[in-house]
């Protein structure tokens, strides 16, 4: 029985979690690490928003964002670097698409592009995203999602219940509609996507902030970090996993499984050395010198050691948008660490 979970452990579990978080490192040090990452995020996205234009390959957009991040954060092993794969999901694809090696997809005039990228300093990940479109048709969709994310940020706080926060987000999102080809469509929150708590070197810290009202009584707690992100859609408002996978991450406390496949053993070693529990994509494996890794990669997924995150898609023909900030729940005030003059 886990020592902390038996009732022999007297302090309330909330106090225990608080103590664990505070024992990790001096909060002021942490704040400065994540502020440094946030400043890099602002500079990279300021350039990206100017540079990204229809006609560009998704591959070039991803590499420009990643090279900019690596240079400005002074990438250095596990000390600082890219937080997770650059998400460049288009149109009905809401999240978790990043170009794989050989991808020749080109950004189109009518596309709605979600740019979701991360920067980390000492494992403190800034996760922030925005949506770009070049045709004004979908501006109301982008406005709806930006407003819903700002509602989520405004209403978030210590002791706020996650289920209640989701209700406020939903209310804002559903107050918008968008006219497409003469048809008025309601903006729907995507019910199976969410914001999430963030832990050191762990993009998903275990708490999810859904986008539709629910009765989750779990509270936000002092010292926690959250990615407050909302997704709106003109489709079903529900995503499924569909298409070729690019995003992967080691499962934090995965069971020790004896691996028969030698190539899987060596790939696992390389993943642990290069990424640890940080999410990565196939391009990052190649950058780390791996080749002919697909069989081993799929084997590690099948063995429950590695989690795959395929693209998350609403129905074809629908449009989805995303805005996201990372916030810190400091004792005296909430800090929207990734806020910039752009969003
Ligand atoms: C493997 O690379 C990544 C990169 C980022 C994340 C961070 N994240 N964690 N969950 C989600 C995300 C994204 C990428 O923000 C998009 C929304 C998605 O919400 C979601 O699925 N919620 C259900 C659990 C209800 C995860 C993995
Ligand atoms: Co996120």
mmCIF file of C-alpha atoms and ligand atoms in Angstrom:
data_model
loop_
_atom_site.group_PDB
_atom_site.id
_atom_site.type_symbol
_atom_site.label_atom_id
_atom_site.label_comp_id
_atom_site.label_asym_id
_atom_site.label_seq_id
_atom_site.Cartn_x
_atom_site.Cartn_y
_atom_site.Cartn_z
ATOM 1 C CA UNK A 1 0.000 0.000 0.000
ATOM 2 C CA UNK A 2 1.429 3.393 -1.004
ATOM 3 C CA UNK A 3 2.721 4.954 2.267
ATOM 4 C CA UNK A 4 0.873 8.245 1.700
ATOM 5 C CA UNK A 5 -2.409 6.640 0.761
ATOM 6 C CA UNK A 6 -2.996 4.697 3.976
ATOM 7 C CA UNK A 7 -4.966 6.596 6.631
ATOM 8 C CA UNK A 8 -1.863 6.378 8.799
ATOM 9 C CA UNK A 9 -0.773 9.502 6.942
ATOM 10 C CA UNK A 10 -2.319 12.158 9.185
ATOM 11 C CA UNK A 11 -1.894 15.455 7.281
ATOM 12 C CA UNK A 12 -4.679 16.095 4.761
ATOM 13 C CA UNK A 13 -3.734 14.937 1.275
ATOM 14 C CA UNK A 14 -4.045 18.525 0.059
ATOM 15 C CA UNK A 15 -1.454 19.667 2.618
ATOM 16 C CA UNK A 16 0.760 16.756 1.594
ATOM 17 C CA UNK A 17 0.577 17.694 -2.046
ATOM 18 C CA UNK A 18 1.296 21.319 -1.135
ATOM 19 C CA UNK A 19 4.338 20.310 0.905
ATOM 20 C CA UNK A 20 5.591 18.065 -1.883
ATOM 21 C CA UNK A 21 5.290 20.858 -4.417
ATOM 22 C CA UNK A 22 7.017 23.397 -2.169
ATOM 23 C CA UNK A 23 9.771 20.956 -1.213
ATOM 24 C CA UNK A 24 10.600 20.548 -4.891
ATOM 25 C CA UNK A 25 12.411 23.852 -5.231
ATOM 26 C CA UNK A 26 12.260 27.463 -4.100
ATOM 27 C CA UNK A 27 9.145 28.928 -5.789
ATOM 28 C CA UNK A 28 10.965 32.128 -6.745
ATOM 29 C CA UNK A 29 13.521 30.035 -8.670
ATOM 30 C CA UNK A 30 10.707 28.178 -10.411
ATOM 31 C CA UNK A 31 8.880 31.390 -11.279
ATOM 32 C CA UNK A 32 12.016 32.804 -12.882
ATOM 33 C CA UNK A 33 12.589 29.630 -14.871
ATOM 34 C CA UNK A 34 9.083 29.601 -16.290
ATOM 35 C CA UNK A 35 9.174 33.397 -16.918
ATOM 36 C CA UNK A 36 12.323 32.894 -18.991
ATOM 37 C CA UNK A 37 10.529 30.183 -20.992
ATOM 38 C CA UNK A 38 7.487 32.459 -21.418
ATOM 39 C CA UNK A 39 9.613 35.319 -22.776
ATOM 40 C CA UNK A 40 11.077 32.945 -25.372
ATOM 41 C CA UNK A 41 7.543 31.813 -26.281
ATOM 42 C CA UNK A 42 6.435 35.437 -26.829
ATOM 43 C CA UNK A 43 9.415 36.225 -29.056
ATOM 44 C CA UNK A 44 9.090 33.068 -31.165
ATOM 45 C CA UNK A 45 5.360 33.449 -31.697
ATOM 46 C CA UNK A 46 5.710 37.189 -32.530
ATOM 47 C CA UNK A 47 8.022 36.208 -35.391
ATOM 48 C CA UNK A 48 5.856 33.187 -36.347
ATOM 49 C CA UNK A 49 2.698 35.300 -36.625
ATOM 50 C CA UNK A 50 4.490 37.628 -39.060
ATOM 51 C CA UNK A 51 6.229 34.858 -41.000
ATOM 52 C CA UNK A 52 3.568 32.142 -41.435
ATOM 53 C CA UNK A 53 1.767 32.610 -44.791
ATOM 54 C CA UNK A 54 -0.327 30.432 -47.125
ATOM 55 C CA UNK A 55 1.908 28.522 -49.531
ATOM 56 C CA UNK A 56 4.417 27.565 -46.827
ATOM 57 C CA UNK A 57 5.099 23.906 -46.039
ATOM 58 C CA UNK A 58 4.064 22.737 -42.579
ATOM 59 C CA UNK A 59 7.574 21.257 -42.289
ATOM 60 C CA UNK A 60 9.204 24.688 -42.745
ATOM 61 C CA UNK A 61 6.795 26.317 -40.276
ATOM 62 C CA UNK A 62 7.553 23.656 -37.639
ATOM 63 C CA UNK A 63 11.310 23.880 -38.124
ATOM 64 C CA UNK A 64 11.280 27.697 -37.993
ATOM 65 C CA UNK A 65 9.403 27.645 -34.675
ATOM 66 C CA UNK A 66 11.626 24.909 -33.207
ATOM 67 C CA UNK A 67 14.911 26.442 -34.381
ATOM 68 C CA UNK A 68 13.804 29.819 -32.998
ATOM 69 C CA UNK A 69 12.875 28.236 -29.673
ATOM 70 C CA UNK A 70 16.120 26.280 -29.379
ATOM 71 C CA UNK A 71 18.223 29.337 -30.152
ATOM 72 C CA UNK A 72 16.428 31.771 -27.829
ATOM 73 C CA UNK A 73 16.126 29.365 -24.873
ATOM 74 C CA UNK A 74 19.758 28.289 -25.432
ATOM 75 C CA UNK A 75 18.768 24.641 -25.643
ATOM 76 C CA UNK A 76 20.867 22.505 -23.330
ATOM 77 C CA UNK A 77 19.921 18.860 -22.684
ATOM 78 C CA UNK A 78 17.302 18.563 -19.973
ATOM 79 C CA UNK A 79 18.128 22.051 -18.667
ATOM 80 C CA UNK A 80 16.204 23.934 -21.356
ATOM 81 C CA UNK A 81 14.642 23.380 -24.752
ATOM 82 C CA UNK A 82 11.515 22.625 -26.725
ATOM 83 C CA UNK A 83 8.652 21.628 -24.401
ATOM 84 C CA UNK A 84 6.773 19.303 -26.757
ATOM 85 C CA UNK A 85 6.210 18.819 -30.520
ATOM 86 C CA UNK A 86 5.065 21.890 -32.450
ATOM 87 C CA UNK A 87 1.349 21.383 -33.056
ATOM 88 C CA UNK A 88 0.232 22.734 -36.455
ATOM 89 C CA UNK A 89 -3.257 21.230 -36.698
ATOM 90 C CA UNK A 90 -5.414 22.367 -39.628
ATOM 91 C CA UNK A 91 -9.164 22.898 -39.957
ATOM 92 C CA UNK A 92 -11.131 19.913 -38.572
ATOM 93 C CA UNK A 93 -7.957 18.617 -36.885
ATOM 94 C CA UNK A 94 -7.947 20.261 -33.435
ATOM 95 C CA UNK A 95 -4.646 19.051 -31.927
ATOM 96 C CA UNK A 96 -1.659 16.705 -31.919
ATOM 97 C CA UNK A 97 -0.696 17.059 -35.614
ATOM 98 C CA UNK A 98 2.956 17.814 -36.331
ATOM 99 C CA UNK A 99 4.586 17.045 -39.708
ATOM 100 C CA UNK A 100 6.362 13.680 -39.827
ATOM 101 C CA UNK A 101 9.488 13.211 -41.968
ATOM 102 C CA UNK A 102 8.516 13.423 -45.660
ATOM 103 C CA UNK A 103 5.336 15.438 -44.997
ATOM 104 C CA UNK A 104 4.821 17.873 -47.922
ATOM 105 C CA UNK A 105 1.539 19.446 -46.722
ATOM 106 C CA UNK A 106 1.256 23.128 -47.661
ATOM 107 C CA UNK A 107 -0.742 25.782 -45.747
ATOM 108 C CA UNK A 108 -3.742 27.030 -47.785
ATOM 109 C CA UNK A 109 -5.513 30.418 -48.014
ATOM 110 C CA UNK A 110 -8.716 29.006 -46.472
ATOM 111 C CA UNK A 111 -7.022 27.022 -43.695
ATOM 112 C CA UNK A 112 -7.514 27.585 -39.953
ATOM 113 C CA UNK A 113 -4.168 26.755 -38.310
ATOM 114 C CA UNK A 114 -3.665 26.038 -34.590
ATOM 115 C CA UNK A 115 -0.085 26.828 -33.552
ATOM 116 C CA UNK A 116 0.563 25.034 -30.232
ATOM 117 C CA UNK A 117 4.169 24.940 -29.061
ATOM 118 C CA UNK A 118 6.040 24.727 -25.768
ATOM 119 C CA UNK A 119 9.257 26.002 -24.207
ATOM 120 C CA UNK A 120 10.772 24.621 -21.018
ATOM 121 C CA UNK A 121 13.451 25.805 -18.606
ATOM 122 C CA UNK A 122 14.496 23.190 -16.032
ATOM 123 C CA UNK A 123 11.368 21.195 -16.838
ATOM 124 C CA UNK A 124 8.967 24.090 -16.253
ATOM 125 C CA UNK A 125 6.921 23.948 -19.463
ATOM 126 C CA UNK A 126 5.127 26.970 -20.921
ATOM 127 C CA UNK A 127 2.277 25.597 -23.049
ATOM 128 C CA UNK A 128 0.596 28.321 -25.089
ATOM 129 C CA UNK A 129 -1.255 28.268 -28.396
ATOM 130 C CA UNK A 130 -3.067 30.532 -30.849
ATOM 131 C CA UNK A 131 -5.052 30.167 -34.055
ATOM 132 C CA UNK A 132 -4.194 31.795 -37.404
ATOM 133 C CA UNK A 133 -6.571 32.194 -40.360
ATOM 134 C CA UNK A 134 -6.143 34.274 -43.534
ATOM 135 C CA UNK A 135 -9.776 34.410 -44.640
ATOM 136 C CA UNK A 136 -12.074 36.497 -42.353
ATOM 137 C CA UNK A 137 -14.935 33.958 -42.582
ATOM 138 C CA UNK A 138 -13.901 32.237 -39.362
ATOM 139 C CA UNK A 139 -13.022 35.353 -37.329
ATOM 140 C CA UNK A 140 -16.134 34.857 -35.102
ATOM 141 C CA UNK A 141 -14.944 31.299 -34.329
ATOM 142 C CA UNK A 142 -11.522 32.613 -33.305
ATOM 143 C CA UNK A 143 -13.159 35.389 -31.234
ATOM 144 C CA UNK A 144 -15.372 32.823 -29.461
ATOM 145 C CA UNK A 145 -12.416 30.652 -28.479
ATOM 146 C CA UNK A 146 -10.209 33.567 -27.456
ATOM 147 C CA UNK A 147 -13.070 34.866 -25.250
ATOM 148 C CA UNK A 148 -13.677 31.408 -23.760
ATOM 149 C CA UNK A 149 -9.994 30.988 -22.906
ATOM 150 C CA UNK A 150 -9.944 34.452 -21.305
ATOM 151 C CA UNK A 151 -13.029 33.478 -19.266
ATOM 152 C CA UNK A 152 -11.213 30.332 -18.137
ATOM 153 C CA UNK A 153 -8.177 32.383 -17.138
ATOM 154 C CA UNK A 154 -10.266 35.015 -15.320
ATOM 155 C CA UNK A 155 -12.337 32.453 -13.365
ATOM 156 C CA UNK A 156 -9.423 30.134 -12.514
ATOM 157 C CA UNK A 157 -8.013 30.320 -8.999
ATOM 158 C CA UNK A 158 -7.101 28.462 -5.818
ATOM 159 C CA UNK A 159 -10.064 26.347 -4.584
ATOM 160 C CA UNK A 160 -12.005 26.796 -7.852
ATOM 161 C CA UNK A 161 -13.721 23.545 -8.820
ATOM 162 C CA UNK A 162 -12.724 22.195 -12.252
ATOM 163 C CA UNK A 163 -16.323 21.244 -13.137
ATOM 164 C CA UNK A 164 -17.555 24.762 -12.378
ATOM 165 C CA UNK A 165 -14.731 26.393 -14.348
ATOM 166 C CA UNK A 166 -15.720 24.219 -17.325
ATOM 167 C CA UNK A 167 -19.265 25.625 -17.088
ATOM 168 C CA UNK A 168 -18.056 29.218 -17.353
ATOM 169 C CA UNK A 169 -15.928 28.320 -20.387
ATOM 170 C CA UNK A 170 -18.859 26.575 -22.066
ATOM 171 C CA UNK A 171 -21.187 29.537 -21.418
ATOM 172 C CA UNK A 172 -18.834 31.992 -23.134
ATOM 173 C CA UNK A 173 -18.094 29.677 -26.073
ATOM 174 C CA UNK A 174 -21.777 28.952 -26.755
ATOM 175 C CA UNK A 175 -22.690 32.634 -26.855
ATOM 176 C CA UNK A 176 -21.066 32.880 -30.298
ATOM 177 C CA UNK A 177 -22.104 31.767 -33.767
ATOM 178 C CA UNK A 178 -20.417 31.925 -37.162
ATOM 179 C CA UNK A 179 -21.968 32.342 -40.617
ATOM 180 C CA UNK A 180 -20.450 30.052 -43.256
ATOM 181 C CA UNK A 181 -21.787 30.065 -46.848
ATOM 182 C CA UNK A 182 -24.995 31.739 -45.667
ATOM 183 C CA UNK A 183 -25.556 29.185 -42.890
ATOM 184 C CA UNK A 184 -25.383 30.290 -39.242
ATOM 185 C CA UNK A 185 -23.511 27.692 -37.171
ATOM 186 C CA UNK A 186 -23.245 27.646 -33.349
ATOM 187 C CA UNK A 187 -19.718 27.535 -31.947
ATOM 188 C CA UNK A 188 -19.453 24.327 -29.904
ATOM 189 C CA UNK A 189 -16.867 23.644 -27.176
ATOM 190 C CA UNK A 190 -15.055 20.381 -27.995
ATOM 191 C CA UNK A 191 -16.374 18.189 -25.180
ATOM 192 C CA UNK A 192 -13.491 15.680 -25.070
ATOM 193 C CA UNK A 193 -10.580 18.106 -25.117
ATOM 194 C CA UNK A 194 -9.318 19.995 -22.096
ATOM 195 C CA UNK A 195 -6.857 22.212 -20.440
ATOM 196 C CA UNK A 196 -4.564 20.488 -17.979
ATOM 197 C CA UNK A 197 -2.294 20.883 -14.981
ATOM 198 C CA UNK A 198 1.423 20.833 -15.794
ATOM 199 C CA UNK A 199 4.185 19.282 -13.673
ATOM 200 C CA UNK A 200 7.959 19.488 -14.115
ATOM 201 C CA UNK A 201 8.846 17.587 -17.320
ATOM 202 C CA UNK A 202 5.237 16.340 -17.462
ATOM 203 C CA UNK A 203 2.938 18.162 -19.906
ATOM 204 C CA UNK A 204 -0.220 16.596 -18.456
ATOM 205 C CA UNK A 205 -0.097 16.789 -14.651
ATOM 206 C CA UNK A 206 -3.253 14.736 -14.122
ATOM 207 C CA UNK A 207 -5.948 17.389 -13.695
ATOM 208 C CA UNK A 208 -8.119 18.198 -16.738
ATOM 209 C CA UNK A 209 -10.154 21.384 -17.226
ATOM 210 C CA UNK A 210 -12.950 20.231 -19.532
ATOM 211 C CA UNK A 211 -14.827 22.644 -21.780
ATOM 212 C CA UNK A 212 -18.383 21.660 -20.867
ATOM 213 C CA UNK A 213 -20.029 21.895 -17.409
ATOM 214 C CA UNK A 214 -19.528 18.787 -15.273
ATOM 215 C CA UNK A 215 -19.628 17.763 -11.610
ATOM 216 C CA UNK A 216 -15.886 17.297 -11.086
ATOM 217 C CA UNK A 217 -15.425 18.687 -7.564
ATOM 218 C CA UNK A 218 -11.623 18.583 -7.838
ATOM 219 C CA UNK A 219 -10.205 21.995 -6.914
ATOM 220 C CA UNK A 220 -7.330 23.990 -8.304
ATOM 221 C CA UNK A 221 -4.638 24.186 -5.618
ATOM 222 C CA UNK A 222 -2.019 26.722 -4.548
ATOM 223 C CA UNK A 223 1.303 26.341 -6.347
ATOM 224 C CA UNK A 224 -0.188 24.443 -9.308
ATOM 225 C CA UNK A 225 0.504 25.261 -12.960
ATOM 226 C CA UNK A 226 -2.318 24.995 -15.498
ATOM 227 C CA UNK A 227 -2.558 25.156 -19.275
ATOM 228 C CA UNK A 228 -5.887 26.922 -19.728
ATOM 229 C CA UNK A 229 -6.852 26.042 -23.282
ATOM 230 C CA UNK A 230 -10.196 25.957 -25.024
ATOM 231 C CA UNK A 231 -11.218 24.546 -28.370
ATOM 232 C CA UNK A 232 -14.271 25.593 -30.402
ATOM 233 C CA UNK A 233 -15.712 23.837 -33.422
ATOM 234 C CA UNK A 234 -18.327 24.312 -36.156
ATOM 235 C CA UNK A 235 -18.647 20.499 -36.350
ATOM 236 C CA UNK A 236 -19.801 17.905 -33.808
ATOM 237 C CA UNK A 237 -17.852 19.415 -30.904
ATOM 238 C CA UNK A 238 -16.243 16.010 -30.361
ATOM 239 C CA UNK A 239 -12.872 14.696 -31.620
ATOM 240 C CA UNK A 240 -11.701 11.201 -32.464
ATOM 241 C CA UNK A 241 -8.148 9.926 -32.912
ATOM 242 C CA UNK A 242 -7.515 9.759 -36.642
ATOM 243 C CA UNK A 243 -4.543 9.749 -39.044
ATOM 244 C CA UNK A 244 -0.830 9.082 -38.819
ATOM 245 C CA UNK A 245 0.655 9.659 -35.368
ATOM 246 C CA UNK A 246 3.477 12.139 -34.783
ATOM 247 C CA UNK A 247 3.246 12.788 -30.998
ATOM 248 C CA UNK A 248 4.556 10.332 -28.368
ATOM 249 C CA UNK A 249 5.540 10.431 -24.684
ATOM 250 C CA UNK A 250 6.946 7.914 -22.196
ATOM 251 C CA UNK A 251 4.317 6.858 -19.675
ATOM 252 C CA UNK A 252 5.579 8.279 -16.380
ATOM 253 C CA UNK A 253 5.304 5.220 -14.102
ATOM 254 C CA UNK A 254 5.137 2.570 -16.837
ATOM 255 C CA UNK A 255 5.481 -1.032 -15.641
ATOM 256 C CA UNK A 256 8.899 -2.604 -16.255
ATOM 257 C CA UNK A 257 8.293 -4.862 -19.262
ATOM 258 C CA UNK A 258 11.085 -7.197 -20.453
ATOM 259 C CA UNK A 259 11.601 -6.240 -24.118
ATOM 260 C CA UNK A 260 12.325 -9.043 -26.574
ATOM 261 C CA UNK A 261 12.888 -6.787 -29.609
ATOM 262 C CA UNK A 262 16.501 -5.536 -29.530
ATOM 263 C CA UNK A 263 15.661 -2.510 -31.668
ATOM 264 C CA UNK A 264 12.915 -1.581 -29.165
ATOM 265 C CA UNK A 265 15.395 -1.841 -26.291
ATOM 266 C CA UNK A 266 17.857 0.539 -27.952
ATOM 267 C CA UNK A 267 15.119 2.955 -29.053
ATOM 268 C CA UNK A 268 13.768 3.062 -25.477
ATOM 269 C CA UNK A 269 17.268 3.885 -24.210
ATOM 270 C CA UNK A 270 17.565 6.700 -26.762
ATOM 271 C CA UNK A 271 14.126 8.097 -25.854
ATOM 272 C CA UNK A 272 14.995 8.105 -22.128
ATOM 273 C CA UNK A 273 18.326 9.804 -22.815
ATOM 274 C CA UNK A 274 16.956 12.458 -25.175
ATOM 275 C CA UNK A 275 13.473 13.222 -23.888
ATOM 276 C CA UNK A 276 12.752 11.556 -20.552
ATOM 277 C CA UNK A 277 9.012 12.131 -19.985
ATOM 278 C CA UNK A 278 8.844 15.180 -22.311
ATOM 279 C CA UNK A 279 6.650 14.564 -25.372
ATOM 280 C CA UNK A 280 8.503 14.133 -28.670
ATOM 281 C CA UNK A 281 7.692 13.457 -32.331
ATOM 282 C CA UNK A 282 9.235 11.330 -35.094
ATOM 283 C CA UNK A 283 11.231 14.292 -36.436
ATOM 284 C CA UNK A 284 12.897 14.650 -32.998
ATOM 285 C CA UNK A 285 13.913 10.955 -33.106
ATOM 286 C CA UNK A 286 15.625 11.535 -36.461
ATOM 287 C CA UNK A 287 17.268 14.694 -35.104
ATOM 288 C CA UNK A 288 18.634 12.490 -32.260
ATOM 289 C CA UNK A 289 20.162 10.156 -34.849
ATOM 290 C CA UNK A 290 17.528 7.403 -34.946
ATOM 291 C CA UNK A 291 16.505 5.767 -38.245
ATOM 292 C CA UNK A 292 14.251 2.811 -39.167
ATOM 293 C CA UNK A 293 12.562 3.261 -35.760
ATOM 294 C CA UNK A 294 8.905 2.705 -36.702
ATOM 295 C CA UNK A 295 8.627 -1.006 -35.799
ATOM 296 C CA UNK A 296 10.374 -0.435 -32.457
ATOM 297 C CA UNK A 297 8.240 2.666 -31.791
ATOM 298 C CA UNK A 298 4.997 0.753 -32.385
ATOM 299 C CA UNK A 299 6.301 -2.100 -30.227
ATOM 300 C CA UNK A 300 6.945 0.267 -27.283
ATOM 301 C CA UNK A 301 3.375 1.585 -27.675
ATOM 302 C CA UNK A 302 1.959 -1.954 -27.808
ATOM 303 C CA UNK A 303 3.905 -2.874 -24.647
ATOM 304 C CA UNK A 304 2.365 0.047 -22.716
ATOM 305 C CA UNK A 305 5.696 1.818 -22.243
ATOM 306 C CA UNK A 306 5.095 4.662 -24.673
ATOM 307 C CA UNK A 307 1.812 6.576 -25.180
ATOM 308 C CA UNK A 308 0.888 7.559 -28.714
ATOM 309 C CA UNK A 309 -1.165 10.722 -29.263
ATOM 310 C CA UNK A 310 -2.706 10.569 -32.776
ATOM 311 C CA UNK A 311 -4.268 13.685 -34.339
ATOM 312 C CA UNK A 312 -7.565 14.669 -32.642
ATOM 313 C CA UNK A 313 -10.161 15.320 -35.347
ATOM 314 C CA UNK A 314 -13.728 16.643 -35.559
ATOM 315 C CA UNK A 315 -15.695 15.810 -38.732
ATOM 316 C CA UNK A 316 -14.175 16.645 -42.141
ATOM 317 C CA UNK A 317 -15.385 20.020 -43.383
ATOM 318 C CA UNK A 318 -15.700 21.459 -39.875
ATOM 319 C CA UNK A 319 -13.350 24.135 -38.513
ATOM 320 C CA UNK A 320 -11.749 24.161 -35.072
ATOM 321 C CA UNK A 321 -9.877 26.913 -33.194
ATOM 322 C CA UNK A 322 -7.718 26.979 -30.043
ATOM 323 C CA UNK A 323 -6.240 29.581 -27.682
ATOM 324 C CA UNK A 324 -4.114 28.622 -24.679
ATOM 325 C CA UNK A 325 -2.121 30.204 -21.885
ATOM 326 C CA UNK A 326 -0.125 28.797 -18.979
ATOM 327 C CA UNK A 327 -1.043 30.218 -15.555
ATOM 328 C CA UNK A 328 0.600 29.867 -12.137
ATOM 329 C CA UNK A 329 -1.577 29.763 -9.009
ATOM 330 C CA UNK A 330 0.766 31.708 -6.719
ATOM 331 C CA UNK A 331 -0.257 32.120 -3.032
ATOM 332 C CA UNK A 332 -1.227 35.779 -3.395
ATOM 333 C CA UNK A 333 -2.127 36.083 -7.077
ATOM 334 C CA UNK A 334 -2.647 34.240 -10.349
ATOM 335 C CA UNK A 335 0.059 34.888 -12.951
ATOM 336 C CA UNK A 336 -0.743 34.448 -16.656
ATOM 337 C CA UNK A 337 2.886 33.775 -17.425
ATOM 338 C CA UNK A 338 2.502 33.402 -21.225
ATOM 339 C CA UNK A 339 0.308 36.551 -21.734
ATOM 340 C CA UNK A 340 1.628 38.832 -24.493
ATOM 341 C CA UNK A 341 0.557 41.900 -26.461
ATOM 342 C CA UNK A 342 -0.709 39.553 -29.224
ATOM 343 C CA UNK A 343 -3.094 37.403 -27.085
HETATM 344 C C1 LIG B 1 2.423 13.948 -26.689
HETATM 345 O O1 LIG B 1 2.348 15.332 -26.856
HETATM 346 C C2 LIG B 1 1.494 16.041 -26.105
HETATM 347 C C3 LIG B 1 1.568 17.430 -26.172
HETATM 348 C C4 LIG B 1 0.721 18.197 -25.396
HETATM 349 C C5 LIG B 1 -0.182 17.588 -24.539
HETATM 350 C C6 LIG B 1 -1.039 18.446 -23.686
HETATM 351 N N1 LIG B 1 -2.413 17.992 -23.791
HETATM 352 N N2 LIG B 1 -2.918 17.109 -22.912
HETATM 353 N N3 LIG B 1 -4.181 16.864 -23.247
HETATM 354 C C7 LIG B 1 -4.420 17.603 -24.359
HETATM 355 C C8 LIG B 1 -3.336 18.312 -24.697
HETATM 356 C C9 LIG B 1 -3.301 19.285 -25.846
HETATM 357 C C10 LIG B 1 -2.193 18.948 -26.831
HETATM 358 O O2 LIG B 1 -3.002 20.552 -25.301
HETATM 359 C C11 LIG B 1 -4.645 19.326 -26.607
HETATM 360 C C12 LIG B 1 -5.824 18.995 -25.769
HETATM 361 C C13 LIG B 1 -5.694 17.618 -25.139
HETATM 362 O O3 LIG B 1 -6.778 17.409 -24.206
HETATM 363 C C14 LIG B 1 -7.147 16.081 -23.997
HETATM 364 O O4 LIG B 1 -6.756 15.174 -24.706
HETATM 365 N N4 LIG B 1 -7.969 15.933 -22.925
HETATM 366 C C15 LIG B 1 -8.551 14.662 -22.567
HETATM 367 C C16 LIG B 1 -7.605 14.033 -21.519
HETATM 368 C C17 LIG B 1 -9.945 14.915 -21.996
HETATM 369 C C18 LIG B 1 -0.286 16.200 -24.482
HETATM 370 C C19 LIG B 1 0.566 15.414 -25.264
HETATM 371 CO CO1 LIG B 2 -1.889 22.165 -23.932
#
